[in-house]
Amino acid sequence: MRSDTTGFWTPVALSADLPAGTVIPARMAAGTIALWRSQTGHIAASADRCPHRGMSLSHGFVRGEVLSCIYHGWSYGRAGNCLRIPAHPGLTPPDAIRVVTHDVRDTGGIVWVASGIPAGDPPDLDGFTPLRSLTADADRAALALAAGAQADEDGRLVTNIAGQDLCLLLADQPEGRTLIHVLVRSGSDAAARIAASRSVERLRRMAESASHKGGVQ
Amino acid sequence: MTAQTTLQQAMPHQAPPHQAPPHQAMIDEWYPVGLVSQLDRSGRHTALMGEPIVVSGDDAGNPLVTGGNGRILPVKVRYGHVWSSLGTPTKDIFSIPEADQPGRRFVDVGVVRVRCSPLRAVENFLDIAHFPFVHTDVLGAEPHTEVQNYTAEIRADVDEVWATQVKFYQPQASKSASGGITTEYMYRVPAPTCSVLYKTCPPRPSEWDVITLFVQPLAEDLCDVWPWMALFDDETSMTDLIHFQQMIFLQDRSILENQIPRLLPLDPGMEIPTRADLTSIAYRRWLKRHDYTYGAQLVAR
Ligand code: FES
Ligand SMILES: [Fe+2]
């Protein structure tokens, strides 16, 4: 595990799971954020709390290049600044009204969100393509044990199951859960992709039953 | 609507006794605990400010409210509801003179359980700026989002929060409205978890329709909301009136259960109001002034 003083990247979603014009909640170890993609394809990540009356911003909506809160429609740009308060159409919102934002990258088919200021770029996923995401009710250690391989500093775990190379990106979630993004070798055919999906389901079950037997709650 | 959640599930976040702030001011208030029309002998097992209570009726229809240790709690019947208190109320239940006016129809809307602070539920009821976004095409619609200036004050003589000259464009203001109109409102907060709304009455321009929100605080972050109405409307069926109001409130619930923090922040700084929030600002100030802090968050805590 890393120390708290350095920034790091968390793989929060597959790029394909965040179409243009949508917002979704994304769980980070420290809590939920609002992850959204503008109509022209730009990704942004902000705190999941509207500063007006505390409504969760991941319940909001995206129009054009702005994220709007579903409660009173206040809208925010990618940099987190409030652009419009519908109750006062003539008012230019003061600069002090803003949401906290996170640095975000869309690379290798994965959306990465920064905690703090990471020293470098998100890790390279050379030769692997994202397949799907799933959540395990088990922590990183239990998954490593089940996979027979350790995750590196970036949460990247490369293993071989039944002759097939798999890359798993592990992201810690609240309450000891782990979000797993499954990547297969680029160019894998349909049969290989189905096999990979099943292997990871099995791996998840192993890790979950091991951690529940251990009584570690 | 019936309550699905058991009380054990319902009250997960009670502060341990040593942290409990003094809520005497709110303990001595009256709260709605059930509908008179639904009183029965087996009773409604519910809660008031963290204490399990049972609301039942005898064969003659007299209500009886008992607290956690079997003690008999004060009880009153008013506005279609049974009211009770854990403490010793020094005042009567607030009056709504319109409730005695002939020609009105009284609508018991029923109960909606909401996982939020009782104070947040009231504050949402006082807010009009959310109409176009939460009650889209019913109580509001873009681009008619502007909140014009209105007056909000704490009236010293009656010790109530009042907002007047509130106007808003509505595509369908009520079940009996057809087409959009600019509706005028007055809001009143006579008790910490109760609000009365007076609203333009299309069939009788000289009168106001009355819609209330009576909130039963189950815990600091959980409440049962009992809307009640006294309307001039002879056309709409009772079922339609109830469904209309329930639909509106279920839309509000989707907001109320997703506000962070769940408790109402009473100190400035946590949230940013604008001119459209004058009623909410007055309500928060009034709560703080009276130590009505059950369901509130203070920096000091
Ligand atoms: S809470 Fe977000 S706009 Fe009001
Ligand atoms: Fe509402």
Short mmCIF file of C-alpha atoms in Angstrom, two decimals, chain A residues 3-4 46 55 61 65-67 79 130 133 157 178 204 210:
data_model
loop_
_atom_site.label_atom_id
_atom_site.label_comp_id
_atom_site.label_asym_id
_atom_site.label_seq_id
_atom_site.Cartn_x
_atom_site.Cartn_y
_atom_site.Cartn_z
CA SER A 3 1.62 6.24 1.85
CA ASP A 4 -1.06 8.90 2.11
CA SER A 46 -16.14 16.35 -9.15
CA MET A 55 -27.73 17.23 -3.41
CA PHE A 61 -27.70 15.64 -15.78
CA GLU A 65 -20.42 20.93 -21.79
CA VAL A 66 -21.89 21.35 -18.30
CA LEU A 67 -23.06 19.20 -15.42
CA ALA A 79 -13.16 23.04 -13.74
CA PRO A 130 -10.89 -3.69 -21.21
CA SER A 133 -16.02 -4.40 -14.49
CA LEU A 157 -2.55 -7.61 -11.30
CA THR A 178 -12.87 -4.13 -4.45
CA ARG A 204 -14.33 -13.47 -7.26
CA ALA A 210 -12.18 -17.18 1.61
#
